[in-house]
XYZ file of C-alpha atoms in Angstrom:
329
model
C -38.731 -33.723 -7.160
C -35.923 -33.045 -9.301
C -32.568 -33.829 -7.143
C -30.163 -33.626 -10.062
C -28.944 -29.599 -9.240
C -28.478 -31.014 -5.480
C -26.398 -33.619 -6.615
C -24.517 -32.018 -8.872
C -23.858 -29.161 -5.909
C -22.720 -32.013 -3.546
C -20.154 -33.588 -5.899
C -19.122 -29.866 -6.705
C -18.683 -28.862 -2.539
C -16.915 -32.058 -2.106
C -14.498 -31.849 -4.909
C -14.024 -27.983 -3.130
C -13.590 -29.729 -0.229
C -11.193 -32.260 -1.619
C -8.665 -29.150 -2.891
C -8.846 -27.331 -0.075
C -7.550 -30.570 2.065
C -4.849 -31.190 -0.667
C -3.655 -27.599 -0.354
C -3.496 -27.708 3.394
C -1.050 -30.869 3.852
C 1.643 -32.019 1.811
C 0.707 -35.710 1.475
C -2.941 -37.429 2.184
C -3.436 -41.445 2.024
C -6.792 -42.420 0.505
C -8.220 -43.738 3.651
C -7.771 -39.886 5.597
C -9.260 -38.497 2.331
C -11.993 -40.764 2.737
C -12.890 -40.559 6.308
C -12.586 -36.738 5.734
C -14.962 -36.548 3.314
C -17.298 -38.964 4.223
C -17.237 -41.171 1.145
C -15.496 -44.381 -0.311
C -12.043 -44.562 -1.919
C -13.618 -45.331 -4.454
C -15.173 -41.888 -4.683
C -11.949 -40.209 -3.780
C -10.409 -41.352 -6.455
C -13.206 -40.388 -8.700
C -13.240 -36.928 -7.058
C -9.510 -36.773 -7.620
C -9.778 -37.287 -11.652
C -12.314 -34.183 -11.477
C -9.473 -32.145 -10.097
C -6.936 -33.128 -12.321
C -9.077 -32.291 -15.261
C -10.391 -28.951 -14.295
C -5.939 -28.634 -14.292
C -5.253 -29.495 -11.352
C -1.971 -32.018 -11.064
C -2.992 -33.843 -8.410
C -0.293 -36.647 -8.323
C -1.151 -40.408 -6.770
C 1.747 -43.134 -4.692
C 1.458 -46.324 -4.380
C 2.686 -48.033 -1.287
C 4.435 -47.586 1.625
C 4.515 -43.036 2.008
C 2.044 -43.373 -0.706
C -1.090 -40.952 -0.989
C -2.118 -38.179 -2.575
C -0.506 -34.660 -3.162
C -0.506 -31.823 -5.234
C 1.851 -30.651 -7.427
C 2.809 -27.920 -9.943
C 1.669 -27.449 -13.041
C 2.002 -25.694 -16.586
C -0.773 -23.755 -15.763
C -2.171 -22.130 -12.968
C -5.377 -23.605 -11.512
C -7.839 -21.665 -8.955
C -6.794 -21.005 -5.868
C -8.983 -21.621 -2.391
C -8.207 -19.509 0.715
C -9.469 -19.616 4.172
C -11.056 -16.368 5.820
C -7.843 -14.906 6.952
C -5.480 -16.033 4.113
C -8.210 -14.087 1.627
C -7.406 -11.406 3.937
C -3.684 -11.347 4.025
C -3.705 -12.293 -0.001
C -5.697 -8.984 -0.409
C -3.365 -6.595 1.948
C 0.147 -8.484 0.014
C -1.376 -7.233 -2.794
C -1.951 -3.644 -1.645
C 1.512 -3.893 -0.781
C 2.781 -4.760 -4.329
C 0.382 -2.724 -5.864
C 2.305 0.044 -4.569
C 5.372 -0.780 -4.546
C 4.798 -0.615 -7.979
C 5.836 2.919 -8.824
C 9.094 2.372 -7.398
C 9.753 0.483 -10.607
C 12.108 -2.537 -9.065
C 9.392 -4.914 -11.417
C 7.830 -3.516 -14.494
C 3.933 -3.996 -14.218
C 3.877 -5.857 -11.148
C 1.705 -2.670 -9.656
C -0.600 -3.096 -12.325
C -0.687 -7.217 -11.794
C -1.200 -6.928 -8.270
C -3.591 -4.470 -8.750
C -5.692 -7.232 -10.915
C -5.435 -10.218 -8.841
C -7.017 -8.100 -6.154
C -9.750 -7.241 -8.204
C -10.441 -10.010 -9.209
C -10.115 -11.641 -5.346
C -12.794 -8.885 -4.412
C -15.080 -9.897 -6.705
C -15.295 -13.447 -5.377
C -14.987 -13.002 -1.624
C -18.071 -13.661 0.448
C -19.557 -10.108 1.356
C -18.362 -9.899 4.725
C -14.571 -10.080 3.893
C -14.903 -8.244 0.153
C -15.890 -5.095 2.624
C -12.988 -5.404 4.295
C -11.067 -5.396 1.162
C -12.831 -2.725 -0.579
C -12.001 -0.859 2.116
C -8.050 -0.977 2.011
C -8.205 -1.008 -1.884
C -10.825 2.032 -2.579
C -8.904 4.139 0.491
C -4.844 3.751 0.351
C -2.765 5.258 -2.284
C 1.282 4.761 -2.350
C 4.568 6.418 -3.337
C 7.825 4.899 -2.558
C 8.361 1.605 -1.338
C 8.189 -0.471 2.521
C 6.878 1.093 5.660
C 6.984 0.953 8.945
C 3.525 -0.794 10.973
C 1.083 1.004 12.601
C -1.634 -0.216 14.601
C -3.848 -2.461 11.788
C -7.001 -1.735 13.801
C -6.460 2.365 13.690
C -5.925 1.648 9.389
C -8.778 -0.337 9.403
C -10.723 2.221 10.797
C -9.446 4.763 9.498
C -10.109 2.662 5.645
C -13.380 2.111 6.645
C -13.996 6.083 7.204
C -12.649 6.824 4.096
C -14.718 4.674 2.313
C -18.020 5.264 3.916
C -17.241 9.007 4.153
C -17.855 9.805 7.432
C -16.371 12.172 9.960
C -13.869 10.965 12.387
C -11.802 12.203 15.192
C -8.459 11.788 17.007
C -5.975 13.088 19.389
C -2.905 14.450 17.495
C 0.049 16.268 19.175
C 0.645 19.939 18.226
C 4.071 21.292 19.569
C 3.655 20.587 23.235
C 0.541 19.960 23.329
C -2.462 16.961 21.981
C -5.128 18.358 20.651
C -8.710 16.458 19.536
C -8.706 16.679 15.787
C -12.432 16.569 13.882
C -11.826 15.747 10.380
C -13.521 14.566 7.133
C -11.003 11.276 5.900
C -10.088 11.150 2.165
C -7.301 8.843 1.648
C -4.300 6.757 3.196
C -1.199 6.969 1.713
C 1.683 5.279 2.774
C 5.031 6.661 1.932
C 8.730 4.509 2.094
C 8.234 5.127 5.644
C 4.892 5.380 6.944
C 1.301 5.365 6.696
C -0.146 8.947 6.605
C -3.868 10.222 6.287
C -5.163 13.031 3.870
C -8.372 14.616 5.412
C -10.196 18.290 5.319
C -9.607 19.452 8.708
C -12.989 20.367 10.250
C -11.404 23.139 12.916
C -8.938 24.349 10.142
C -10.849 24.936 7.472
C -8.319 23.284 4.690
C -6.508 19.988 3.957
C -4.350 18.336 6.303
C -1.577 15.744 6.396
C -2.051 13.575 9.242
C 0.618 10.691 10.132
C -1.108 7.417 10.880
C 1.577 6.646 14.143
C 0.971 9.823 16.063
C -3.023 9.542 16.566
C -4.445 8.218 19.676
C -8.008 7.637 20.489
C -8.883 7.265 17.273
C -12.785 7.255 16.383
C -15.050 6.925 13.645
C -18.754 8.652 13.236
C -22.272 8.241 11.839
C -22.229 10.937 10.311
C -21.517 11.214 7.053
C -20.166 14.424 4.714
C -20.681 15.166 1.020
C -17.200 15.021 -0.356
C -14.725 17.740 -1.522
C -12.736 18.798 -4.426
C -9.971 16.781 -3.293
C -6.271 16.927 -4.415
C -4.168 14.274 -5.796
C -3.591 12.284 -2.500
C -0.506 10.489 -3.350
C 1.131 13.688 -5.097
C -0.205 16.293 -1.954
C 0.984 14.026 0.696
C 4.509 13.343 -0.761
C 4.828 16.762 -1.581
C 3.839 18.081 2.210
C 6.398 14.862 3.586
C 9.652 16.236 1.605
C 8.398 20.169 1.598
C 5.959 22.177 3.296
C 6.842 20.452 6.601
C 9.903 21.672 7.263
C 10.855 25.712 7.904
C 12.708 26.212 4.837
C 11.484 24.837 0.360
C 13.645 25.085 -1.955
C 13.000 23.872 -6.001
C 16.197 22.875 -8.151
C 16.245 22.274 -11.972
C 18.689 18.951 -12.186
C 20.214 18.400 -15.415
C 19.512 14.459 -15.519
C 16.700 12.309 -15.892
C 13.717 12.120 -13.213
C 14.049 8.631 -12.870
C 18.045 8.252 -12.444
C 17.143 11.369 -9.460
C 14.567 9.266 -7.826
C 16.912 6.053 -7.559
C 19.028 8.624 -5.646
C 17.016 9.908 -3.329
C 13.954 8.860 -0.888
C 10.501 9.526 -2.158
C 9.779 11.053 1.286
C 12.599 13.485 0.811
C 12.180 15.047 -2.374
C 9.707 15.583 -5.231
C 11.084 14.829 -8.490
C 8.783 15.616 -11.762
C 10.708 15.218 -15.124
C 11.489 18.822 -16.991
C 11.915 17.535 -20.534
C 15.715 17.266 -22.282
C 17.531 14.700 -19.914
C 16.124 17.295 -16.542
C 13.725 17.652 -13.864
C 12.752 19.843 -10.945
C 13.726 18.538 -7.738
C 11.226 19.930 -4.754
C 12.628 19.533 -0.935
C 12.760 21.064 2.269
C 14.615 20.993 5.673
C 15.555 22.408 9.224
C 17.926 24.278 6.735
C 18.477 25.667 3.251
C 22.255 24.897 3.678
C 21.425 21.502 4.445
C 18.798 20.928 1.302
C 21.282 22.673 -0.748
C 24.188 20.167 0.198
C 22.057 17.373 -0.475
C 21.364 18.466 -3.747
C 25.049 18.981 -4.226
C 25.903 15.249 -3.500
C 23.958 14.103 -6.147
C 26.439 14.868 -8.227
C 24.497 16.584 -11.199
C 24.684 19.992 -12.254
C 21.629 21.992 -11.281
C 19.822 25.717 -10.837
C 18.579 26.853 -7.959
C 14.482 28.172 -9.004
C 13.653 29.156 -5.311
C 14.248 30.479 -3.060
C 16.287 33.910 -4.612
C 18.303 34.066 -1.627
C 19.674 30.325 -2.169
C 21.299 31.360 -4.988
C 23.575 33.869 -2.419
C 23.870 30.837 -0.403
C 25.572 28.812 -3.165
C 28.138 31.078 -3.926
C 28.767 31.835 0.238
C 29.211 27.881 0.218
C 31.100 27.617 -2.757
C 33.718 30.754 -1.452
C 33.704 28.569 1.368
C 35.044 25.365 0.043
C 37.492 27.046 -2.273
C 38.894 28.751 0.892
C 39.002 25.372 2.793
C 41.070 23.640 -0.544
C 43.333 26.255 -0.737
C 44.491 26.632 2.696
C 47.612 25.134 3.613
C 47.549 21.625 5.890
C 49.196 22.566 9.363
């Protein structure tokens, strides 16, 4: 019998074994190592020289608060993770892989993006699901968020990515009503997680916050999917716009990305026009109110809709000329 492969794949498991104890406490003596292991010193220190020349800088002390520890390096060795650190390594990274657009660190969307490809394609099967199922479901605009219950995302991840029906209570005016819906995609916004889904009742595509469902449950049964729109770009949109009575769409004369530092991505839609401008989309309880927000930007703009904002700038601007020119009692 040839017991070279099994000995080879014991040294290899204990030398696994070895970094995973180094990266769990600061400072090991030889004997703990040992007794740990189930080996000699002699075999920890043998084990140790493996690590330090696959690049790992594993440093040795002699004497009293002597032992082993590991240090940093010049270059970056592989890392070993437990169950729920792969876990909470893989949602960190959904985190900065969205907080990307917000531009605060060039490419770190795209570099978080990697690292948790390249952590799904190692994890054991029954945690890469898991992954695959936050990663392949959630889109992003804007930056942090409030929490929502992780089991409901989970869930609601899962659905997406099997593509099966699903169902939840969801309050409409004064009433909750049970919602039947085929899941497409999280997004989570600078505020909050929402859920893009065909609405099985409605007949059309709905924007669904993640905070305000209740009994939330998944089916067997799956759907063929849709034609779907840009997730991201449709929920953002229906956030700043079509939820609120009044839209309105301004031509700003300076640059998209100087706009967006301005304002919230959940408040406004801004797509770059060309020549230093872009169009500014928003909506609110009021067009007086979306049309003084626009004003304190402090950029010129246009109004493009609707034609009777236009009469509402002028009735404004009357208005403030009146109030500068009246004399102080």
């Amino acid at each position: 019998m040839d017991t070279t492969g099994g000995a080879e794949r014991g040294t290899t498991e204990r030398v696994l074994t070895l970094l995973g104890l180094l990266q769990q406490r600061r400072l090991w003596t030889g004997p703990e190592l040992a007794d740990r292991l189930g080996v000699t010193s002699r075999t920890v220190r043998r084990d140790v020289e493996r690590l330090r020349a696959l690049g790992y800088p594993v440093h040795a002390g002699q004497g009293v608060g002597g032992g082993y520890r590991l240090g940093s390096g010049q270059d970056l060795p592989p890392l070993l993770f437990d169950d729920e650190e792969a876990i909470a390594t893989a949602v960190s990274l959904l985190a900065g892989a969205g907080g990307g657009a917000s531009g605060a660190v060039v490419g770190a969307g795209d570099a978080a993006l990697r690292a948790l490809t390249k952590l799904d394609q190692v994890l054991p099967g029954r945690l890469r699901h898991e992954v695959r199922a936050l990663s392949g479901s959630v889109a992003f605009f804007g930056g942090g968020r409030s929490p929502v219950d992780p089991d409901v995302l989970m869930s609601l991840a899962r659905a997406c990515r099997d593509e099966v029906e699903a169902g939840f209570d969801y309050p409409s005016g004064a009433e909750t009503r049970r919602r039947r819906i085929e899941p497409y995609r999280l997004v989570a916004s600078d505020r909050r997680w929402y859920l893009l889904a065909y609405d099985l009742d409605r007949d059309d595509w709905r924007t669904f916050r993640v905070d305000r469902m209740t009994d939330v449950s998944v089916r067997t049964w799956h759907f063929r999917p849709r034609a779907a729109p840009d997730a991201a770009a449709y929920v953002q949109e229906g956030v700043a716009s079509r939820a609120y009575a009044h839209q309105a769409r301004f031509l700003v004369h300076a640059p998209a990305d100087t706009v967006r530092e301005q304002i919230p991505a959940s408040a406004a839609v801004v797509r770059p026009r060309g020549s230093g401008r872009c169009e500014l989309l928003s909506g609110g309880g009021s067009l007086d109110f979306v049309l003084m927000h626009v004003l304190l930007l402090g950029h010129d703009f246009e109004v493009l809709d609707p034609p009777e904002l236009a009469d509402r700038c002028h009735a404004l601007a009357e208005r403030l000329r009146s109030a500068g020119t009246t004399p102080g009692r």
